[in-house]
Short mmCIF file of C-alpha atoms in Angstrom, two decimals:
data_model
loop_
_atom_site.label_atom_id
_atom_site.label_comp_id
_atom_site.label_asym_id
_atom_site.label_seq_id
_atom_site.Cartn_x
_atom_site.Cartn_y
_atom_site.Cartn_z
CA MET A 1 -23.66 -40.68 11.47
CA LYS A 2 -20.47 -40.79 13.74
CA LYS A 3 -18.50 -40.32 10.27
CA ASN A 4 -20.53 -38.03 9.04
CA TRP A 5 -21.58 -35.09 11.52
CA LYS A 6 -18.83 -33.16 10.98
CA LYS A 7 -20.10 -32.59 6.98
CA ALA A 8 -23.34 -32.14 8.32
CA LEU A 9 -22.40 -29.29 11.07
CA ALA A 10 -20.12 -27.68 7.98
CA ALA A 11 -22.90 -27.69 5.72
CA GLY A 12 -25.59 -26.34 8.38
CA ALA A 13 -23.13 -23.81 9.06
CA ALA A 14 -22.14 -23.05 5.45
CA ALA A 15 -25.97 -22.66 5.18
CA LEU A 16 -26.52 -20.35 7.93
CA VAL A 17 -23.80 -17.79 6.72
CA LEU A 18 -26.12 -17.96 3.42
CA THR A 19 -29.16 -17.63 4.74
CA ALA A 20 -27.86 -14.62 6.92
CA GLY A 21 -26.38 -12.26 4.35
CA PHE A 22 -22.90 -13.02 5.95
CA ASN A 23 -19.66 -12.20 3.46
CA VAL A 24 -17.22 -14.65 4.09
CA VAL A 25 -14.53 -13.00 2.58
CA ASP A 26 -15.14 -10.06 5.10
CA MET A 27 -14.62 -11.90 7.79
CA LYS A 28 -11.17 -11.48 9.35
CA ALA A 29 -8.71 -14.31 9.82
CA ALA A 30 -8.28 -15.73 13.36
CA GLU A 31 -4.41 -14.70 13.26
CA ALA A 32 -1.78 -13.99 10.84
CA LYS A 33 0.56 -16.00 9.94
CA VAL A 34 3.80 -13.54 10.24
CA ASN A 35 4.95 -14.16 13.94
CA PHE A 36 6.86 -11.26 14.69
CA GLU A 37 9.31 -12.61 17.11
CA LEU A 38 11.13 -9.34 17.34
CA PHE A 39 10.92 -5.50 16.72
CA ASP A 40 10.23 -4.68 13.23
CA PHE A 41 13.20 -2.97 12.08
CA GLU A 42 12.66 -2.29 8.46
CA ALA A 43 14.52 -1.40 5.26
CA HIS A 44 13.13 0.95 3.19
CA ARG A 45 13.94 -0.31 -0.11
CA GLY A 46 16.50 -2.02 1.13
CA GLY A 47 18.00 0.80 2.76
CA ARG A 48 18.39 3.28 -0.17
CA ASP A 49 20.50 5.94 1.64
CA ALA A 50 23.00 2.72 1.55
CA ARG A 51 23.15 1.16 -1.08
CA PRO A 52 20.86 1.41 -4.77
CA GLU A 53 17.36 0.46 -4.30
CA ASN A 54 15.35 -2.35 -4.38
CA THR A 55 18.92 -4.06 -5.81
CA LEU A 56 20.00 -7.51 -4.63
CA VAL A 57 22.71 -5.32 -3.40
CA SER A 58 20.67 -3.73 -0.80
CA PHE A 59 18.94 -6.52 0.88
CA ALA A 60 22.29 -8.17 1.01
CA TYR A 61 23.47 -5.05 3.24
CA ALA A 62 20.46 -5.24 4.91
CA MET A 63 20.76 -8.99 6.08
CA GLU A 64 24.22 -8.07 6.99
CA LEU A 65 22.97 -5.63 8.91
CA GLY A 66 20.44 -7.75 11.22
CA VAL A 67 17.45 -6.56 9.49
CA THR A 68 13.82 -8.01 10.56
CA THR A 69 12.27 -7.16 7.50
CA LEU A 70 13.25 -6.27 3.86
CA GLU A 71 10.51 -3.55 2.16
CA MET A 72 10.38 -3.30 -1.63
CA ASP A 73 8.15 -2.18 -3.95
CA MET A 74 6.56 -4.59 -6.66
CA GLN A 75 6.03 -3.80 -10.61
CA MET A 76 4.07 -6.50 -12.96
CA THR A 77 5.76 -6.74 -16.67
CA LYS A 78 4.22 -7.34 -19.92
CA ASP A 79 4.75 -10.86 -19.70
CA GLY A 80 3.46 -11.15 -16.09
CA GLN A 81 7.04 -11.00 -14.22
CA LEU A 82 7.44 -9.29 -10.66
CA VAL A 83 10.02 -7.21 -10.59
CA ILE A 84 11.41 -5.06 -7.45
CA SER A 85 11.02 -1.71 -8.63
CA HIS A 86 9.57 1.43 -6.74
CA ASN A 87 8.83 3.61 -9.68
CA PRO A 88 6.50 2.20 -12.78
CA VAL A 89 8.58 4.06 -15.06
CA LEU A 90 12.81 3.84 -15.00
CA SER A 91 13.77 6.80 -12.91
CA PRO A 92 16.02 9.12 -14.71
CA ASN A 93 18.11 9.43 -10.91
CA LEU A 94 18.61 5.82 -11.21
CA THR A 95 19.09 3.83 -13.93
CA LYS A 96 21.13 3.70 -17.22
CA GLY A 97 20.29 1.79 -20.21
CA PRO A 98 22.23 0.20 -22.29
CA ASP A 99 24.44 3.07 -23.67
CA GLY A 100 25.81 4.06 -20.62
CA LYS A 101 23.53 7.22 -20.10
CA TYR A 102 20.83 8.15 -17.72
CA VAL A 103 17.45 7.67 -19.05
CA ALA A 104 15.16 10.02 -20.48
CA ALA A 105 12.19 11.14 -17.81
CA ASP A 106 8.79 8.49 -18.85
CA LYS A 107 9.96 6.76 -21.85
CA TYR A 108 10.26 3.21 -20.42
CA ASP A 109 7.29 1.76 -18.40
CA ILE A 110 7.96 -1.42 -16.99
CA ARG A 111 4.43 -2.35 -17.01
CA THR A 112 4.43 -2.43 -20.65
CA MET A 113 8.17 -4.35 -21.12
CA THR A 114 9.49 -7.91 -20.71
CA LEU A 115 11.74 -9.00 -18.11
CA ALA A 116 14.39 -9.21 -20.65
CA GLU A 117 13.80 -6.00 -21.91
CA VAL A 118 13.78 -4.77 -18.35
CA LYS A 119 16.82 -6.25 -17.82
CA GLN A 120 18.93 -4.47 -20.04
CA PHE A 121 19.24 -1.30 -17.56
CA ASP A 122 21.54 -0.46 -14.58
CA VAL A 123 20.47 0.71 -11.88
CA GLY A 124 23.60 0.75 -9.13
CA THR A 125 24.53 4.38 -9.56
CA MET A 126 22.02 7.05 -8.53
CA ASN A 127 22.93 10.35 -10.80
CA PRO A 128 24.56 13.09 -8.93
CA ALA A 129 21.88 15.49 -11.24
CA ALA A 130 19.26 14.45 -9.84
CA GLY A 131 19.25 17.10 -7.61
CA GLY A 132 17.54 17.37 -4.28
CA TYR A 133 16.92 13.06 -5.24
CA TYR A 134 20.21 12.76 -5.07
CA ASP A 135 21.47 15.16 -1.98
CA GLY A 136 18.40 13.62 0.16
CA HIS A 137 19.97 9.71 -0.81
CA GLY A 138 22.35 9.68 -3.11
CA LYS A 139 25.27 11.20 -1.11
CA THR A 140 26.10 8.22 1.40
CA GLN A 141 24.70 5.45 -1.36
CA LEU A 142 27.14 3.09 -2.33
CA SER A 143 27.66 3.10 -6.11
CA VAL A 144 27.85 -0.58 -7.33
CA PRO A 145 27.58 -0.49 -11.26
CA GLY A 146 25.75 -2.96 -12.89
CA THR A 147 23.45 -3.45 -10.65
CA LYS A 148 19.98 -5.12 -11.95
CA ILE A 149 16.53 -4.91 -11.35
CA PRO A 150 15.88 -7.96 -9.76
CA THR A 151 12.38 -10.12 -9.87
CA LEU A 152 10.48 -11.19 -6.32
CA GLU A 153 11.65 -14.87 -7.11
CA GLU A 154 15.33 -13.42 -6.82
CA VAL A 155 15.12 -11.72 -3.75
CA PHE A 156 13.48 -15.26 -1.94
CA GLU A 157 16.81 -17.34 -3.86
CA LEU A 158 19.13 -14.52 -2.24
CA ALA A 159 17.92 -14.90 1.09
CA ASN A 160 18.00 -18.68 0.59
CA ALA A 161 21.66 -18.31 -0.19
CA TYR A 162 21.87 -16.31 2.76
CA GLY A 163 21.00 -19.10 5.16
CA ASN A 164 18.69 -16.80 6.37
CA LYS A 165 15.23 -18.61 7.44
CA LYS A 166 13.98 -15.93 9.59
CA VAL A 167 13.99 -12.24 7.62
CA ILE A 168 10.41 -11.25 6.56
CA PHE A 169 9.33 -9.55 3.19
CA ASN A 170 7.32 -6.02 3.16
CA ILE A 171 6.27 -6.77 -0.56
CA GLU A 172 4.14 -4.01 -1.71
CA THR A 173 1.82 -4.06 -4.75
CA LYS A 174 2.50 -0.72 -6.45
CA SER A 175 -0.96 -0.53 -7.73
CA TYR A 176 -2.47 2.58 -8.94
CA VAL A 177 -6.22 3.65 -9.30
CA ALA A 178 -7.83 7.20 -11.49
CA PRO A 179 -6.94 10.10 -11.41
CA ASP A 180 -3.12 8.81 -10.49
CA ALA A 181 -1.13 9.80 -13.74
CA ASN A 182 0.28 5.69 -13.00
CA ALA A 183 -2.77 4.25 -13.61
CA ALA A 184 -3.06 4.06 -17.31
CA ASN A 185 -0.79 0.90 -17.15
CA SER A 186 -1.91 -0.25 -13.90
CA PRO A 187 -2.48 -4.09 -13.96
CA ASP A 188 -5.76 -5.58 -12.58
CA PRO A 189 -5.39 -5.94 -8.73
CA ALA A 190 -6.70 -9.68 -9.25
CA ALA A 191 -4.21 -10.28 -11.50
CA PHE A 192 -1.15 -8.95 -9.73
CA VAL A 193 -2.12 -10.46 -6.48
CA ALA A 194 -2.44 -13.91 -7.79
CA LYS A 195 0.64 -13.56 -9.51
CA VAL A 196 2.25 -12.33 -5.91
CA ASN A 197 0.42 -15.23 -3.94
CA GLU A 198 1.55 -18.22 -6.79
CA VAL A 199 5.46 -16.86 -6.51
CA VAL A 200 5.06 -16.82 -2.29
CA LYS A 201 3.32 -20.22 -2.73
CA LYS A 202 6.47 -21.18 -5.06
CA TYR A 203 9.12 -20.24 -2.36
CA ASP A 204 7.01 -21.60 1.13
CA MET A 205 6.96 -17.83 2.36
CA GLU A 206 3.60 -17.53 3.42
CA ASP A 207 4.65 -16.97 7.29
CA ARG A 208 7.37 -14.65 6.09
CA VAL A 209 5.66 -12.38 3.57
CA THR A 210 3.55 -9.00 4.36
CA LEU A 211 1.52 -7.64 1.73
CA GLN A 212 0.99 -3.83 1.68
CA SER A 213 -0.23 -1.57 -0.57
CA PHE A 214 -1.95 2.22 -0.58
CA ASP A 215 -4.46 0.61 -3.30
CA TRP A 216 -6.74 -1.59 -0.64
CA ARG A 217 -8.02 -2.99 -3.44
CA THR A 218 -4.74 -5.56 -3.59
CA LEU A 219 -5.76 -6.10 0.22
CA VAL A 220 -8.93 -7.35 -0.20
CA GLU A 221 -8.34 -9.84 -3.53
CA MET A 222 -5.15 -11.11 -1.39
CA LYS A 223 -7.94 -11.62 1.67
CA LYS A 224 -10.22 -13.78 -0.62
CA LEU A 225 -7.24 -15.64 -2.50
CA ASN A 226 -5.22 -16.25 0.35
CA PRO A 227 -6.02 -15.09 3.71
CA ARG A 228 -2.79 -16.61 5.43
CA ILE A 229 -0.88 -13.76 3.95
CA THR A 230 -0.35 -10.92 6.94
CA LEU A 231 -2.10 -7.24 5.13
CA VAL A 232 -0.83 -4.06 5.50
CA ALA A 233 -2.86 -0.76 4.91
CA LEU A 234 -0.85 1.76 3.84
CA THR A 235 -2.06 5.42 4.25
CA CYS A 236 -0.84 8.62 4.15
CA GLU A 237 -3.19 11.91 3.39
CA GLN A 238 0.10 14.34 2.88
CA PRO A 239 -0.18 15.39 -1.13
CA SER A 240 3.50 15.62 -1.33
CA TRP A 241 4.05 11.67 -0.08
CA GLY A 242 0.81 9.78 -1.01
CA PRO A 243 -0.89 8.75 -4.30
CA ASP A 244 -1.92 12.08 -6.56
CA GLY A 245 -4.50 13.95 -5.20
CA VAL A 246 -6.42 13.95 -1.77
CA TYR A 247 -5.97 9.83 -0.85
CA ARG A 248 -8.26 9.20 2.10
CA GLN A 249 -10.64 11.89 0.48
CA VAL A 250 -11.67 12.96 4.14
CA ASN A 251 -14.93 15.21 3.94
CA GLN A 252 -15.78 14.68 0.53
CA PRO A 253 -18.66 12.80 -0.74
CA GLY A 254 -18.08 9.36 -1.62
CA ALA A 255 -15.21 6.24 -0.72
CA SER A 256 -12.45 6.89 -1.91
CA PRO A 257 -11.48 4.62 -5.07
CA TRP A 258 -7.53 4.04 -3.10
CA MET A 259 -9.45 2.41 -0.55
CA ALA A 260 -11.93 -0.84 -1.94
CA GLY A 261 -14.54 1.25 -1.63
CA ILE A 262 -14.45 2.41 2.22
CA ASP A 263 -15.83 5.72 2.92
CA ILE A 264 -13.72 7.10 5.94
CA ASP A 265 -16.05 9.39 6.42
CA THR A 266 -18.41 6.84 8.21
CA TYR A 267 -15.15 6.65 10.24
CA ASN A 268 -14.58 10.18 11.11
CA GLY A 269 -11.82 10.15 9.58
CA ASP A 270 -10.18 7.69 11.14
CA PHE A 271 -7.66 5.93 9.02
CA VAL A 272 -6.90 2.51 12.00
CA LYS A 273 -10.85 1.97 11.70
CA ALA A 274 -10.86 1.92 8.28
CA ALA A 275 -7.79 -0.23 7.67
CA ASN A 276 -9.20 -2.40 10.52
CA GLU A 277 -12.84 -2.53 8.11
CA CYS A 278 -10.19 -3.49 5.36
CA GLY A 279 -8.80 -6.42 7.23
CA ALA A 280 -5.37 -5.50 7.49
CA ASP A 281 -3.25 -7.02 10.20
CA ILE A 282 -0.74 -3.81 10.20
CA VAL A 283 -1.56 0.04 9.71
CA SER A 284 1.41 1.76 8.16
CA PRO A 285 0.98 5.26 8.40
CA TYR A 286 3.28 8.31 7.43
CA TRP A 287 5.04 8.94 11.13
CA GLU A 288 4.01 12.56 10.91
CA GLU A 289 0.14 11.44 11.03
CA LEU A 290 0.52 8.99 14.10
CA SER A 291 -0.03 10.20 17.44
CA ASN A 292 -0.24 7.80 21.24
CA GLU A 293 -3.88 7.91 20.75
CA MET A 294 -4.26 6.09 17.16
CA VAL A 295 -1.39 3.67 18.36
CA ALA A 296 -3.27 2.38 20.96
CA GLU A 297 -6.75 1.82 19.23
CA ALA A 298 -4.68 0.22 16.34
CA HIS A 299 -3.19 -1.91 19.18
CA GLU A 300 -7.07 -2.12 21.10
CA LEU A 301 -8.28 -3.44 17.26
CA GLY A 302 -5.03 -6.04 17.74
CA MET A 303 -3.41 -4.40 14.70
CA LYS A 304 0.62 -3.21 15.11
CA VAL A 305 1.51 0.08 13.96
CA VAL A 306 4.54 0.17 11.54
CA PRO A 307 5.10 3.84 10.21
CA TRP A 308 7.01 4.77 7.36
CA THR A 309 9.66 6.13 6.43
CA VAL A 310 11.49 8.00 10.04
CA ASN A 311 15.40 8.85 9.45
CA ASP A 312 15.89 10.68 12.13
CA PRO A 313 16.79 9.35 15.52
CA LYS A 314 14.80 11.83 17.47
CA LYS A 315 11.89 10.71 15.71
CA MET A 316 12.65 7.27 15.90
CA ASN A 317 12.45 7.23 19.80
CA MET A 318 9.92 9.40 19.84
CA LEU A 319 7.92 6.57 18.09
CA LEU A 320 9.31 4.17 20.33
CA ASP A 321 8.40 5.97 23.16
CA MET A 322 4.60 6.30 21.00
CA GLY A 323 4.70 1.89 21.23
CA VAL A 324 4.93 1.46 17.93
CA ASP A 325 6.01 -1.77 16.77
CA GLY A 326 7.92 -1.27 14.15
CA MET A 327 9.91 1.42 11.52
CA ILE A 328 10.64 1.56 8.17
CA SER A 329 14.08 3.73 7.71
CA ASP A 330 16.26 4.79 4.93
CA LYS A 331 18.62 4.66 7.00
CA PRO A 332 18.68 1.18 8.52
CA TRP A 333 21.80 1.74 10.29
CA LEU A 334 20.75 4.47 12.56
CA LEU A 335 17.89 2.52 13.53
CA HIS A 336 19.54 -0.16 14.46
CA GLU A 337 22.09 2.07 16.45
CA VAL A 338 18.78 3.62 17.78
CA LEU A 339 17.61 0.32 19.04
CA ILE A 340 20.35 -1.15 20.21
CA GLN A 341 20.84 2.14 22.49
CA ARG A 342 17.27 1.80 23.84
CA GLY A 343 18.12 -2.28 24.53
CA ILE A 344 15.65 -3.68 21.82
CA LYS A 345 16.63 -6.83 20.56
CA VAL A 346 17.92 -6.91 16.96
CA ALA A 347 18.48 -9.99 14.85
CA ALA A 348 21.83 -11.06 14.49
CA PRO A 349 23.59 -10.13 11.16
CA SER A 350 23.54 -12.98 7.85
CA VAL A 351 26.67 -12.85 6.34
CA ASN A 352 27.31 -14.41 3.01
CA LEU A 353 30.67 -13.31 2.27
CA LYS A 354 30.94 -15.79 -1.38
CA SER A 355 27.78 -13.37 -2.43
CA PRO A 356 28.27 -11.52 -5.30
CA TYR A 357 25.70 -9.39 -3.65
CA HIS A 358 28.11 -8.68 -0.64
CA THR A 359 29.66 -5.35 -0.27
CA GLY A 360 30.55 -5.43 3.38
CA THR A 361 29.29 -4.04 6.48
CA ALA A 362 30.85 -3.67 9.78
CA ILE A 363 29.42 -1.81 12.69
CA VAL A 364 31.98 0.11 15.26
CA THR A 365 31.17 1.48 18.55
CA GLY A 366 28.12 3.55 17.81
CA GLU A 367 28.96 3.87 13.76
CA THR A 368 28.48 2.60 10.39
CA LYS A 369 31.81 1.73 8.36
CA VAL A 370 30.67 0.53 5.08
CA THR A 371 33.71 -1.48 3.14
CA LYS A 372 33.46 -1.93 -0.63
CA LYS A 373 35.33 -5.45 -1.92
CA GLY A 374 38.92 -4.84 -2.20
CA GLY A 375 39.19 -3.61 1.31
CA ASP A 376 38.32 0.37 0.63
CA SER A 377 36.22 2.16 3.09
CA ALA A 378 33.71 5.15 2.95
CA GLU A 379 32.24 7.11 5.92
#
């Protein structure tokens, strides 16, 4: 009897759950696996205003700056490999083909290509002809010709090569829902998440990964598969930033297809409560859509708040005054300076001079200087 009482109790509890009709999957995990020791200082796509975005070069730069978290986007290739790219279709703003010319728009969809095919392209130099995109991000970005699109596994290996055992990986499932233009080749959410979980477990990164997405179906699928993974609900209502169409569908009949069957009108348009219902541990809204009341509400629900993408020091300070728990920035060197000025502790830089992805970072008296290999410097 003494040996079997625990088994009997567990069986009784399971029977009670089934009888009562409770859905075990919907029950929030008691505690998220990631332990945030510091303010969550995130480099957006590795810091795309400093280095080629979503590359090992940018992630090396970010670690050498001393970020808490590397933020990145994932696509799944035709042969089931996870590669780091914001766009599912290779962008002419960022990508050169094997012929050395920038690719044509809408020609190469990563999701219909093998990993070997993806690796043929160069994403190390932003296209100066990109107009507004280049003007917004390219003028301060260091060109690193020959840079390839990395896999998620290569990002984990980079951190290990740097000996960085604390940096967090905020990885986004770039999954799309009709009528979004990118929905046609989007992987099945469950299959996408299964591959993510496989790679995360392979590198023993469950306590250092947060999974974020606009497609909350992938968050629900991960909670079913591995509730130890910290979940981040991305959200945005502005059409120019969020997914195609009105993302949350406030005051519209039915549930948004992006929100895993949740009708936000049930919560009077409150995305914080909706994210909590989805099982998210962190809510990550576009920064302009955040308020003091929403931050307080999230904290009352036991959730952290990490807005995106904040590139102006005045706005950074405003959000810090609101009490946010982290921030995502294209200009991590500016956020680093703001945090230091505010007396907020940041991680120590992690440097590997022998790394082929080391491009040099020096922080000097309130300004950031970028040092190229060979000693040349560029402000």
